Steps between C-alpha positions, in 0.01 A plus 500: 500500500490748777760760586545740784724781381660748733680812388825499693799721564698177548432132560696182553449127550720281714514121515687345794660837579631563147356767270370337181320801349515874560374815324502875552192702391246280328230243558494206735277241333352218706380243245239233570413235242169312488428153360324642194763760409690495172761693303239751373426580867867586550515701177199705608645583842846586365343747256271644765774541761753660266247744355323591824560868576568489874811715530474873562577761237651845575155618611465223757232305310519126430560539131818309413553130424785278613662541160488879518675515839742210443351302787636157582303193608540250779275197436421269792287185466220488755253211483321638807334759275264214414433409862127474569412604854121503458426196713673354801816632659759350269541637146432267209736516205287293258504776238880536501689331217712195578870587544622369161240694302542808719876506452462470122260796489708697752809457281297595192370815673855604596629433147221707345563785745872499416410522129318834552798582548527545874744431780347208690621340821329204662462312820554123498198298397377269775743625764425659835586863432546811709369796303579854608390821337454871536154563359479822298176679576385248613374388160364146473275342233348157452454378142340183367540359152134392496 
């Protein structure tokens, strides 16, 4: 699994003009799932994301976790995180999981994140989505479960 996490002041996802997920201060999580991913991959990333100290303390240092600041999460599926652009001009998505497997692991990831406990909003799996955000910092990290 691969995630791109962005610390945001606010973020939302729209599908066909309707808002399906929206958060104030928190993390926007773009989640990509590979063919060889599994539930332990999701467990690892949920733990890592929720414990990562990327919010500023009173001294302005990144020293606080999502749990310490009450951050919310907006999780958006994004198979293009496994797009391979090394050869040719068209990305290959051979490493991306097939949709049925990806949705199962996406749902599992969201369920595990909610169990932290955390407020979790989502996009709509497999839909064309319009994602808007106000990046805080900007602060952006890429994490892999491997």
